[in-house]
Amino acid sequence: MSEAPSSPPQPPPLPEIILRGIGVADGIAFGPLHRLETAPPPVPEDPVPPSRAPVELRRLDAALAAATARLRELQANLAAAGNPDAAALFEAQLAALADPEYTGEIRTAIRASRLNAARAVQTVSGKYAAALAALADPYLRERAADVRDVALRLLRLLAGQADSADLPATPHILYARDLSPSDLAAAPRDSLLALATAEGGPTSHTAILARSLGIPALVGIPDWGPAAPPAPGPVLLDGTAGLLVFRPAPARQSAAAKRIRARNRLGARLAKLRDLPSETLDGTPIALRANIESPDAAPRVLAAGADGVGLFRSEYLFMDGSTLPDEDRQLRAYTSIARSLAPAPVTVRTLDLGGDKLTRHLDFPPEDNPAMGCRALRLCLARPDLFKPQLRALLRAAAESSNLRIMYPMVNDLADLRAAEAVRLACADELTAEGIPHRRDIPVGVMVEVPSAALTAAWLATHVSFFSIGTNDLTQYTLAADRGNERVAHLCPLAHPAILRLIRLTAAAAQVAGIPACVCGEMAWHPELAPLLVGLGVSALSTSPDAIPGIKHVIRSLRLDEARTLADHVLTLETPDAILSACRTFLSSHTPDLLDD
Ligand code: PEP
Ligand code: MG
């Protein structure tokens, strides 16, 4: 019998093409790629005769007004969708549009240098952006992107184009050399599956916005230019692993589909925990609080099911906007967040500027070692003109919102605490003399983020109402490795044996004094570390609102005695890798669903 004709041999499948970048927002997506050209519209060269200058000035004014209205609309949409922190990202752009120096220079370029409106916007913005981009301070350097974003919007408006990028309404993964935060905010949310750019870094506003919106994102993906993409067809973007994969292999696609399904299932399950208490299986409460940067973050805190705010980084009030916030503006900010979340506690950390956190409103004299220089509480003690209005605003706000608490950053020891308290009590005396209502006995706590504070925690604990352990700074100071320097990043692991000992010491001191000890640094963000921290004696965790449901799931799945046994075992391990692996093993036996991603 003759054999059935065999089908002709298939050519081997073409290999995957993998571009590697930096994952800046977690998650995975699979879909068609859309490349967006973000180049500004061509700018006419023609000079403007003096008789036409008024027309160009009117066109400029109309563009400035339209750009302002559009940014406010984007802000309102983001805030209404529960993303007030993201909305706040546009404050710097609105400030630029209202900045008389910037807009005045554009007007002068039209009137005196005879440039048309578009050329004047391009020239002046280019100069401002270049000056900002050349600054040493990373925060101010990022503001160059804001100026470029504003300029792009104005140029599009002056060219009669839509002021935001035109994106498809069908599902797609977006690639752009660079994407402005406002173009991302205006993108149709239902169709934007994921985002990759060539430019930008993990702390760029576009990356922050992508994280707030839950859009998987990568930066640093090399640009293949205007030619066709490396391969046709749908692509797979993995924001967790930092990959953009062309022609993804079937096995990779099915693994990704499984992860997407698992993630969606987990999200739905975690959402159901919102109103359940954060307590271990044996009923020990572990408070879960939110870290926030803006007084408008209350909806996110509530949506996450957090028990108030464990860390309000008040310095962000001093970084955005066109001026430093005075006492009354701060009073409004603190009152508003405290009222929205009452009766849950709202912990405002006093100004933590200096080191890597600078503001254009203050001159910071150069220091050889700014992280170990005049920052945070040290700066406040040296600058009562900054510290006192903040303390007065907090004492006044606490008169009507009894859930407000004050927390001092970078406290070295009792002497620091006493110096800060002396200023606070002097503020209370002043307010009494002025007949202004305030709360003198507002709860006061300290951040334990310098090794000396951890080592003297037993003394500090008898003078404060709570501790909050800042593991980010505690790690950098204990290991003498700058947290912002990628050359020594390998020296700052997530969980180092030395840090665990300082946490245990601090938590034990808190327990003896009968005060709560929270962890509000990066360690609190990782679900696999939650059992260890609980086992070390920590009674509260404060982290980004988005991470809270997952951490609550972990807390509700463990018993206190198991967590303590884990901590005792982990304290015998010598390396960070061994510590992490023990924590992961514990997590996989309790909440394996959290390790899927
Ligand atoms: C910390 O140091 O851990 C902390 C929470 O403060 P920041 O990250 O704002 O310095
Ligand atoms: Mg800190």
Coordinates of C-alpha atoms and ligand atoms in Angstrom, one line a residue:
M1 CA 0.0 0.0 0.0
S2 CA 1.4 3.4 -0.9
E3 CA 1.9 5.9 1.9
A4 CA -0.3 9.0 2.1
P5 CA 1.6 11.9 0.5
S6 CA 3.3 13.8 3.4
S7 CA 2.8 17.6 3.6
P8 CA 5.7 19.6 2.3
P9 CA 8.2 20.4 5.1
Q10 CA 7.3 23.7 6.8
P11 CA 10.1 26.3 7.0
P12 CA 11.2 26.8 10.6
P13 CA 9.3 29.6 12.3
L14 CA 11.2 32.9 12.1
P15 CA 12.9 33.7 15.4
E16 CA 11.6 36.3 17.9
I17 CA 13.2 39.7 17.8
I18 CA 13.6 41.0 21.4
L19 CA 14.2 44.6 22.2
R20 CA 15.3 45.3 25.8
G21 CA 14.4 48.4 27.7
I22 CA 13.7 49.4 31.2
G23 CA 10.3 48.4 32.6
V24 CA 8.7 51.4 34.3
A25 CA 5.2 50.2 34.8
D26 CA 4.4 46.5 35.5
G27 CA 2.1 44.3 33.4
I28 CA 2.0 42.6 30.1
A29 CA 0.1 43.2 26.8
F30 CA -0.1 41.7 23.4
G31 CA -1.5 43.5 20.4
P32 CA -0.8 45.5 17.2
L33 CA 2.0 48.1 17.3
H34 CA 1.2 51.7 16.6
R35 CA 4.2 54.0 16.0
L36 CA 3.5 57.6 16.8
E37 CA 5.6 60.4 15.3
T38 CA 5.8 63.0 17.9
A39 CA 7.8 65.6 15.9
P40 CA 6.4 69.1 16.2
P41 CA 4.7 70.6 13.2
P42 CA 7.0 72.5 10.8
V43 CA 7.5 76.0 11.9
P44 CA 7.4 78.8 9.3
E45 CA 10.6 80.8 8.9
D46 CA 8.9 84.0 7.7
P47 CA 9.8 87.1 9.8
V48 CA 6.9 89.3 10.9
P49 CA 6.7 92.9 9.8
P50 CA 6.0 95.3 12.7
S51 CA 2.4 95.8 11.4
R52 CA 1.7 92.1 11.8
A53 CA 3.0 91.7 15.3
P54 CA -0.4 92.4 17.0
V55 CA -1.9 89.6 14.9
E56 CA 0.9 87.2 16.0
L57 CA 0.5 88.3 19.6
R58 CA -3.2 87.6 19.5
R59 CA -2.6 84.1 18.0
L60 CA -0.1 83.5 20.8
D61 CA -2.7 84.6 23.4
A62 CA -5.3 82.3 21.9
A63 CA -2.9 79.4 21.9
L64 CA -1.9 80.0 25.5
A65 CA -5.5 80.2 26.6
A66 CA -6.5 77.0 24.6
A67 CA -3.5 75.1 26.0
T68 CA -4.3 76.2 29.6
A69 CA -8.0 75.1 29.1
R70 CA -6.9 71.8 27.6
L71 CA -4.5 71.0 30.5
R72 CA -7.2 71.9 33.1
E73 CA -9.6 69.6 31.3
L74 CA -7.0 66.7 31.3
Q75 CA -6.4 67.4 35.0
A76 CA -10.1 67.3 35.7
N77 CA -10.5 64.0 33.8
L78 CA -7.7 62.4 35.6
A79 CA -8.9 63.6 39.0
A80 CA -12.5 62.4 38.2
A81 CA -11.1 59.0 37.2
G82 CA -9.4 58.7 40.7
N83 CA -5.9 59.8 39.7
P84 CA -5.4 63.1 41.4
D85 CA -1.7 62.5 41.8
A86 CA -1.4 62.1 38.1
A87 CA -3.5 65.2 37.6
A88 CA -1.0 67.1 39.8
L89 CA 1.8 66.3 37.2
F90 CA 0.4 69.0 35.0
E91 CA 0.8 71.8 37.6
A92 CA 4.4 72.5 36.3
Q93 CA 3.1 72.9 32.8
L94 CA 0.2 75.2 33.9
A95 CA 2.7 77.2 35.9
A96 CA 4.9 77.6 32.7
L97 CA 1.9 78.8 30.7
A98 CA 1.2 81.4 33.4
D99 CA 4.8 82.3 33.9
P100 CA 5.3 86.0 32.9
E101 CA 9.0 85.5 32.4
Y102 CA 8.5 82.7 29.8
T103 CA 5.5 84.1 28.0
G104 CA 7.0 87.6 28.2
E105 CA 10.1 86.5 26.5
I106 CA 8.0 84.9 23.7
R107 CA 6.1 88.2 23.3
T108 CA 9.4 90.1 23.1
A109 CA 10.7 87.7 20.5
I110 CA 7.6 88.5 18.4
R111 CA 7.7 92.3 18.9
A112 CA 11.4 93.0 19.0
S113 CA 13.0 90.1 17.1
R114 CA 10.2 89.9 14.5
L115 CA 9.6 86.2 14.9
N116 CA 6.3 84.7 14.0
A117 CA 4.4 83.3 17.0
A118 CA 5.4 79.7 16.3
R119 CA 9.1 80.5 15.8
A120 CA 9.1 82.6 18.9
V121 CA 7.6 79.7 21.0
Q122 CA 10.1 77.3 19.5
T123 CA 13.1 79.6 20.1
V124 CA 12.3 80.6 23.6
S125 CA 11.1 77.2 24.8
G126 CA 14.2 75.6 23.3
K127 CA 16.4 78.0 25.3
Y128 CA 14.4 77.3 28.6
A129 CA 14.4 73.5 28.0
A130 CA 18.2 73.4 27.3
A131 CA 18.9 75.5 30.4
L132 CA 16.8 73.1 32.6
A133 CA 18.3 70.0 30.9
A134 CA 21.8 71.2 31.8
L135 CA 21.1 71.4 35.5
A136 CA 22.6 68.9 37.9
D137 CA 19.4 68.4 39.9
P138 CA 17.5 65.5 38.5
Y139 CA 14.1 67.0 39.5
L140 CA 14.8 70.3 37.7
R141 CA 16.2 68.4 34.7
E142 CA 12.9 66.6 34.4
R143 CA 11.2 70.0 34.1
A144 CA 12.8 70.4 30.7
A145 CA 10.3 67.8 29.5
D146 CA 7.5 69.9 30.8
V147 CA 8.7 72.9 28.8
R148 CA 9.0 70.8 25.7
D149 CA 5.5 69.4 26.2
V150 CA 4.0 72.9 26.6
A151 CA 5.9 74.1 23.5
L152 CA 4.7 71.1 21.4
R153 CA 1.1 71.8 22.4
L154 CA 1.4 75.5 21.5
L155 CA 3.1 74.7 18.2
R156 CA 0.3 72.3 17.3
L157 CA -2.3 74.9 18.2
L158 CA -0.5 77.6 16.2
A159 CA -0.3 75.3 13.2
G160 CA -4.1 74.7 13.4
Q161 CA -3.7 71.0 14.4
A162 CA -5.3 69.0 17.2
D163 CA -3.4 69.9 20.3
S164 CA -2.9 66.2 21.4
A165 CA -1.4 63.3 19.5
D166 CA -3.9 61.5 17.3
L167 CA -4.1 57.9 18.5
P168 CA -6.1 55.0 17.1
A169 CA -9.4 54.1 18.8
T170 CA -8.7 50.4 18.4
P171 CA -6.5 48.4 20.8
H172 CA -2.8 49.0 20.3
I173 CA 0.6 49.0 21.9
L174 CA 2.1 52.5 21.4
Y175 CA 5.7 53.2 20.4
A176 CA 7.0 56.8 20.3
R177 CA 10.5 58.2 20.5
D178 CA 9.2 60.3 23.3
L179 CA 5.7 60.7 24.6
S180 CA 4.7 63.7 26.6
P181 CA 2.7 63.1 29.8
S182 CA -0.2 65.2 28.4
D183 CA -0.3 63.1 25.2
L184 CA -0.5 60.0 27.4
A185 CA -3.2 61.6 29.6
A186 CA -5.2 62.4 26.5
A187 CA -4.8 58.9 25.0
P188 CA -8.0 56.9 24.8
R189 CA -7.7 54.7 27.8
D190 CA -9.7 51.7 26.5
S191 CA -7.5 51.3 23.4
L192 CA -4.0 51.9 24.8
L193 CA -2.8 48.5 25.9
A194 CA 0.8 49.4 26.7
L195 CA 3.5 51.9 25.9
A196 CA 7.1 51.9 24.9
T197 CA 9.4 54.9 24.3
A198 CA 13.0 55.4 23.4
E199 CA 13.5 58.3 25.8
G200 CA 12.6 59.1 29.4
G201 CA 13.5 57.4 32.6
P202 CA 11.7 55.6 35.4
T203 CA 11.1 58.9 37.3
S204 CA 9.9 60.8 34.2
H205 CA 6.4 62.1 34.5
T206 CA 5.3 59.9 31.6
A207 CA 6.5 56.9 33.5
I208 CA 4.8 58.0 36.8
L209 CA 1.6 58.6 34.8
A210 CA 1.7 55.2 33.2
R211 CA 2.0 53.6 36.6
S212 CA -0.9 55.6 38.0
L213 CA -3.1 54.7 35.0
G214 CA -2.0 51.0 35.2
I215 CA -0.6 51.0 31.7
P216 CA 2.4 48.6 31.3
A217 CA 5.3 50.7 30.0
L218 CA 8.9 50.5 29.0
V219 CA 11.5 53.2 28.3
G220 CA 14.9 52.9 26.6
I221 CA 13.6 50.8 23.6
P222 CA 16.0 51.6 20.7
D223 CA 14.3 53.5 17.9
W224 CA 14.2 51.6 14.6
G225 CA 13.5 54.9 12.7
P226 CA 10.9 55.7 10.2
A227 CA 11.4 52.4 8.3
A228 CA 9.2 49.4 8.9
P229 CA 9.4 47.9 12.4
P230 CA 11.8 45.0 13.0
A231 CA 9.0 42.5 12.1
P232 CA 5.4 42.9 11.1
G233 CA 2.4 41.7 13.2
P234 CA 1.4 42.0 16.8
V235 CA 4.0 42.5 19.5
L236 CA 4.3 41.5 23.1
L237 CA 5.2 44.1 25.7
D238 CA 6.3 42.9 29.1
G239 CA 6.6 45.9 31.5
T240 CA 7.8 43.7 34.3
A241 CA 10.7 42.1 32.5
G242 CA 11.4 45.2 30.3
L243 CA 10.9 43.5 26.9
L244 CA 9.3 44.4 23.6
V245 CA 9.1 41.2 21.6
F246 CA 8.4 41.2 17.9
R247 CA 7.1 37.9 16.4
P248 CA 6.6 36.4 19.9
A249 CA 6.8 32.6 19.9
P250 CA 3.6 30.7 20.5
A251 CA 4.9 29.5 23.9
R252 CA 5.6 33.1 25.0
Q253 CA 2.2 34.2 23.8
S254 CA 0.4 31.5 25.8
A255 CA 2.4 32.2 28.9
A256 CA 1.6 35.9 28.6
A257 CA -2.1 35.1 28.1
K258 CA -2.0 33.0 31.2
R259 CA -0.4 35.8 33.2
I260 CA -2.9 38.3 31.9
R261 CA -5.8 36.1 33.0
A262 CA -4.2 35.4 36.4
R263 CA -3.6 39.1 36.9
N264 CA -7.2 40.0 36.1
R265 CA -8.5 37.3 38.4
L266 CA -6.2 38.4 41.2
G267 CA -7.2 42.1 40.7
A268 CA -10.9 41.1 41.0
R269 CA -10.2 39.0 44.1
L270 CA -8.1 41.7 45.8
A271 CA -10.8 44.4 45.1
K272 CA -13.1 42.3 47.3
L273 CA -10.8 42.8 50.3
R274 CA -11.2 46.5 50.3
D275 CA -13.6 46.7 53.2
L276 CA -12.2 43.8 55.2
P277 CA -9.9 44.4 58.1
S278 CA -6.2 44.1 57.7
E279 CA -5.5 41.4 60.3
T280 CA -3.7 38.1 60.5
L281 CA -5.6 34.8 60.6
D282 CA -5.3 34.9 64.4
G283 CA -6.8 38.4 64.6
T284 CA -3.7 40.6 65.1
P285 CA -4.4 44.0 63.4
I286 CA -1.6 45.3 61.0
A287 CA -2.5 48.8 59.9
L288 CA -2.1 49.4 56.2
R289 CA -1.6 53.0 55.3
A290 CA -0.9 55.0 52.2
N291 CA 2.2 56.9 51.1
I292 CA 1.0 60.0 49.2
E293 CA 2.6 63.1 47.6
S294 CA -0.5 65.3 47.1
P295 CA -3.4 66.5 49.3
D296 CA -5.7 65.4 46.5
A297 CA -4.9 61.7 46.9
A298 CA -7.8 60.9 49.2
P299 CA -9.9 59.1 46.6
R300 CA -7.0 56.7 45.8
V301 CA -6.4 56.1 49.5
L302 CA -10.1 55.3 50.1
A303 CA -10.3 53.2 46.9
A304 CA -7.3 51.1 48.1
G305 CA -9.0 50.3 51.4
A306 CA -6.1 52.0 53.3
D307 CA -6.4 53.0 57.0
G308 CA -5.4 56.6 56.3
V309 CA -2.0 58.0 55.4
G310 CA 1.2 56.8 57.0
L311 CA 3.4 59.2 55.0
F312 CA 2.4 62.4 53.3
R313 CA 5.6 63.6 51.7
S314 CA 4.8 67.3 52.3
E315 CA 7.9 68.5 50.4
Y316 CA 6.0 67.9 47.1
L317 CA 3.9 70.9 48.1
F318 CA 7.1 72.9 47.9
M319 CA 8.3 71.5 44.6
D320 CA 5.4 72.3 42.2
G321 CA 3.5 75.4 41.7
S322 CA 4.9 78.8 41.0
T323 CA 5.7 79.9 44.6
L324 CA 6.4 78.3 48.0
P325 CA 3.2 77.5 49.8
D326 CA 2.7 79.9 52.7
E327 CA 1.0 79.0 56.1
D328 CA -2.5 79.5 54.8
R329 CA -2.0 77.5 51.6
Q330 CA -0.5 74.6 53.7
L331 CA -3.4 74.9 56.2
R332 CA -5.8 74.3 53.4
A333 CA -3.9 71.4 52.0
Y334 CA -3.5 69.6 55.4
T335 CA -7.2 70.3 56.4
S336 CA -8.5 69.0 53.1
I337 CA -6.7 65.7 53.2
A338 CA -7.3 65.2 56.9
R339 CA -11.1 65.9 56.5
S340 CA -11.4 63.6 53.5
L341 CA -10.0 60.7 55.4
A342 CA -11.2 61.3 59.0
P343 CA -11.3 59.5 61.3
A344 CA -8.4 57.5 59.8
P345 CA -5.0 59.0 60.8
V346 CA -3.2 61.3 58.4
T347 CA 0.6 61.5 59.0
V348 CA 2.2 64.6 57.6
R349 CA 6.0 64.4 57.4
T350 CA 7.5 67.8 57.8
L351 CA 9.6 69.1 55.0
D352 CA 12.2 66.6 53.7
L353 CA 14.0 68.8 51.2
G354 CA 17.7 68.6 50.4
G355 CA 19.8 65.6 49.3
D356 CA 18.2 64.6 46.1
K357 CA 14.9 66.5 46.7
L358 CA 15.3 70.1 45.6
T359 CA 13.0 72.9 44.6
R360 CA 13.5 75.7 42.3
H361 CA 12.1 78.1 44.9
L362 CA 15.1 77.7 47.3
D363 CA 18.8 78.0 46.8
F364 CA 20.7 75.0 48.1
P365 CA 24.3 75.9 48.6
P366 CA 26.5 73.1 47.1
E367 CA 27.6 70.4 49.5
D368 CA 30.1 67.7 49.0
N369 CA 27.8 65.0 50.4
P370 CA 24.3 66.4 50.1
A371 CA 22.7 63.1 51.4
M372 CA 24.7 63.6 54.6
G373 CA 24.4 67.4 54.6
C374 CA 21.8 70.0 55.6
R375 CA 18.7 68.1 54.5
A376 CA 15.3 67.3 56.0
L377 CA 15.0 68.2 59.7
R378 CA 18.5 69.7 59.7
L379 CA 17.4 72.1 57.0
C380 CA 14.2 72.9 58.9
L381 CA 16.1 73.7 62.1
A382 CA 18.4 75.9 60.1
R383 CA 15.5 77.7 58.4
P384 CA 12.7 78.6 60.9
D385 CA 11.2 80.7 58.1
L386 CA 10.3 77.4 56.4
F387 CA 9.7 75.2 59.4
K388 CA 7.5 77.5 61.5
P389 CA 4.8 78.2 58.9
Q390 CA 4.6 74.5 58.3
L391 CA 4.3 73.6 62.0
R392 CA 1.8 76.5 62.6
A393 CA -0.3 75.2 59.6
L394 CA -0.3 71.7 61.0
L395 CA -1.2 72.8 64.6
R396 CA -4.0 74.9 63.2
A397 CA -5.3 72.2 60.9
A398 CA -5.2 69.7 63.8
A399 CA -7.6 71.9 65.9
E400 CA -10.4 70.8 63.7
S401 CA -9.1 67.5 62.3
S402 CA -8.0 65.4 65.3
N403 CA -6.7 62.7 63.0
L404 CA -3.7 64.7 61.9
R405 CA -0.2 63.6 63.1
I406 CA 3.2 65.2 62.7
M407 CA 6.3 63.2 61.7
Y408 CA 9.9 64.5 61.7
P409 CA 12.2 63.1 59.1
M410 CA 16.0 62.3 59.5
V411 CA 16.0 62.4 63.3
N412 CA 19.4 61.4 64.5
D413 CA 18.7 61.2 68.2
L414 CA 17.0 62.7 71.2
A415 CA 18.8 66.1 70.7
D416 CA 17.2 66.4 67.2
L417 CA 13.8 65.5 68.5
R418 CA 14.1 68.0 71.3
A419 CA 15.2 70.8 69.0
A420 CA 12.2 70.1 66.6
E421 CA 9.8 70.0 69.5
A422 CA 11.1 73.3 70.9
V423 CA 10.2 74.9 67.6
R424 CA 6.8 73.3 67.5
L425 CA 6.0 74.3 71.1
A426 CA 7.2 77.9 70.4
C427 CA 4.7 77.9 67.4
A428 CA 1.9 76.7 69.7
D429 CA 2.8 79.5 72.2
E430 CA 2.7 82.1 69.4
L431 CA -0.7 80.8 68.2
T432 CA -2.0 81.0 71.8
A433 CA -0.8 84.6 72.1
E434 CA -2.4 85.4 68.7
G435 CA -5.7 83.8 69.8
I436 CA -5.6 81.4 66.9
P437 CA -7.2 78.0 67.5
H438 CA -4.7 75.1 67.3
R439 CA -4.0 71.7 68.9
R440 CA -0.8 71.7 71.0
D441 CA -1.0 68.0 71.9
I442 CA -1.1 66.8 68.3
P443 CA 0.5 63.3 68.1
V444 CA 4.2 63.5 67.1
G445 CA 6.3 60.7 65.7
V446 CA 9.7 60.3 64.1
M447 CA 11.0 58.6 61.1
V448 CA 13.6 56.0 62.0
E449 CA 15.8 56.2 58.9
V450 CA 19.3 57.0 60.3
P451 CA 21.1 54.1 62.1
S452 CA 21.7 56.3 65.1
A453 CA 17.9 56.7 65.6
A454 CA 17.4 52.9 65.4
L455 CA 20.2 52.3 67.8
T456 CA 18.7 54.8 70.3
A457 CA 15.1 53.9 69.6
A458 CA 14.5 52.9 73.2
W459 CA 15.1 56.5 74.3
L460 CA 13.2 58.1 71.4
A461 CA 10.2 55.8 71.9
T462 CA 9.4 57.3 75.3
H463 CA 9.1 60.8 73.8
V464 CA 6.9 60.1 70.8
S465 CA 3.6 58.7 69.8
F466 CA 4.8 56.5 67.0
F467 CA 7.8 55.4 64.8
S468 CA 7.9 55.0 61.1
I469 CA 10.9 53.2 59.7
G470 CA 12.2 54.7 56.5
T471 CA 14.0 51.7 55.0
N472 CA 15.1 53.6 51.9
D473 CA 17.3 56.0 53.9
L474 CA 18.1 53.5 56.6
T475 CA 19.6 51.3 53.9
Q476 CA 21.6 54.0 52.3
Y477 CA 23.0 55.3 55.6
T478 CA 23.6 51.9 57.1
L479 CA 25.4 50.5 54.0
A480 CA 27.0 53.9 53.1
A481 CA 25.7 53.6 49.6
D482 CA 23.9 56.5 47.9
R483 CA 20.4 55.4 47.0
G484 CA 20.5 57.4 43.8
N485 CA 23.8 56.2 42.5
E486 CA 23.4 53.2 40.1
R487 CA 27.1 52.3 40.5
V488 CA 26.5 51.3 44.1
A489 CA 22.9 50.1 43.7
H490 CA 24.1 46.5 44.1
L491 CA 25.1 47.4 47.6
C492 CA 21.5 48.3 48.5
P493 CA 19.5 45.1 48.3
L494 CA 15.8 45.0 49.2
A495 CA 16.5 43.2 52.5
H496 CA 19.9 43.3 54.1
P497 CA 20.7 41.4 57.3
A498 CA 21.9 44.6 58.9
I499 CA 18.6 46.4 58.1
L500 CA 16.5 43.6 59.5
R501 CA 18.4 43.8 62.8
L502 CA 17.8 47.6 63.0
I503 CA 14.1 47.0 62.2
R504 CA 13.8 44.4 65.0
L505 CA 15.6 46.7 67.4
T506 CA 13.2 49.6 66.6
A507 CA 10.1 47.5 66.7
A508 CA 11.1 46.0 70.1
A509 CA 11.7 49.5 71.5
A510 CA 8.3 50.6 70.3
Q511 CA 6.7 47.6 71.8
V512 CA 8.2 48.2 75.2
A513 CA 7.1 51.9 75.1
G514 CA 3.6 50.8 73.9
I515 CA 3.8 52.8 70.6
P516 CA 3.2 51.5 67.1
A517 CA 6.1 51.0 64.7
C518 CA 5.3 51.3 61.0
V519 CA 7.5 50.7 57.9
C520 CA 7.0 53.3 55.2
G521 CA 10.0 52.7 53.0
E522 CA 10.2 50.6 49.8
M523 CA 10.4 47.4 51.8
A524 CA 6.7 47.9 52.7
W525 CA 5.8 47.8 49.0
H526 CA 6.8 44.2 48.4
P527 CA 4.2 41.6 49.4
E528 CA 6.9 38.9 49.9
L529 CA 8.5 41.1 52.7
A530 CA 5.2 41.7 54.6
P531 CA 5.3 38.4 56.6
L532 CA 9.0 39.1 57.6
L533 CA 8.2 42.7 58.7
V534 CA 5.3 41.5 60.7
G535 CA 7.4 38.8 62.3
L536 CA 10.1 41.4 63.2
G537 CA 7.4 43.2 65.3
V538 CA 6.2 45.9 62.9
S539 CA 2.6 46.9 63.6
A540 CA 1.8 48.9 60.5
L541 CA 2.9 49.2 56.9
S542 CA 2.6 52.3 54.7
T543 CA 3.1 52.2 51.0
S544 CA 1.7 53.2 47.6
P545 CA -2.1 52.8 47.5
D546 CA -1.9 50.5 44.5
A547 CA 0.1 48.0 46.5
I548 CA -2.2 47.9 49.5
P549 CA -4.8 45.2 48.3
G550 CA -2.0 42.7 47.6
I551 CA -0.4 43.3 51.0
K552 CA -3.7 43.0 52.7
H553 CA -4.2 39.6 51.0
V554 CA -0.8 38.5 52.4
I555 CA -1.6 39.7 56.0
R556 CA -5.0 38.0 56.0
S557 CA -3.3 34.7 54.9
L558 CA -0.8 34.4 57.7
R559 CA -0.6 33.7 61.4
L560 CA 1.5 35.8 63.7
D561 CA 3.4 32.9 65.1
E562 CA 4.4 31.7 61.6
A563 CA 5.6 35.2 60.7
R564 CA 7.7 35.3 63.9
T565 CA 9.2 31.9 63.1
L566 CA 10.0 33.1 59.6
A567 CA 11.7 36.2 61.0
D568 CA 13.7 34.1 63.5
H569 CA 14.9 31.9 60.7
V570 CA 15.6 34.8 58.3
L571 CA 17.8 36.5 61.0
T572 CA 20.1 33.5 60.8
L573 CA 20.6 34.0 57.0
E574 CA 23.8 35.8 55.9
T575 CA 22.9 37.0 52.5
P576 CA 20.2 39.2 51.0
D577 CA 19.6 36.5 48.3
A578 CA 19.0 33.8 50.9
I579 CA 16.6 36.2 52.8
L580 CA 14.6 37.0 49.7
S581 CA 14.4 33.4 48.7
A582 CA 13.1 32.4 52.2
C583 CA 10.5 35.1 52.0
R584 CA 9.4 34.0 48.5
T585 CA 9.1 30.4 49.7
F586 CA 6.9 31.5 52.6
L587 CA 4.8 33.6 50.2
S588 CA 4.4 30.8 47.7
S589 CA 3.1 28.5 50.5
H590 CA 0.5 31.1 51.6
T591 CA -0.5 33.3 48.6
P592 CA 1.0 31.7 45.5
D593 CA -1.2 33.8 43.3
L594 CA 0.9 36.9 44.2
L595 CA 4.0 35.3 42.8
D596 CA 2.5 34.6 39.3
D597 CA 3.8 37.8 37.8
Ligands
PEP1 C1 12.6 56.4 53.4 O1 13.7 57.0 53.5 O2 12.4 55.1 53.5 C2 11.4 57.2 53.2 C3 10.2 56.6 53.3 O3 11.5 58.5 52.9 P1 11.9 59.0 51.5 O4 11.9 57.9 50.5 O5 10.9 60.1 51.1 O6 13.3 59.6 51.7
MG2 MG 13.8 59.1 53.8

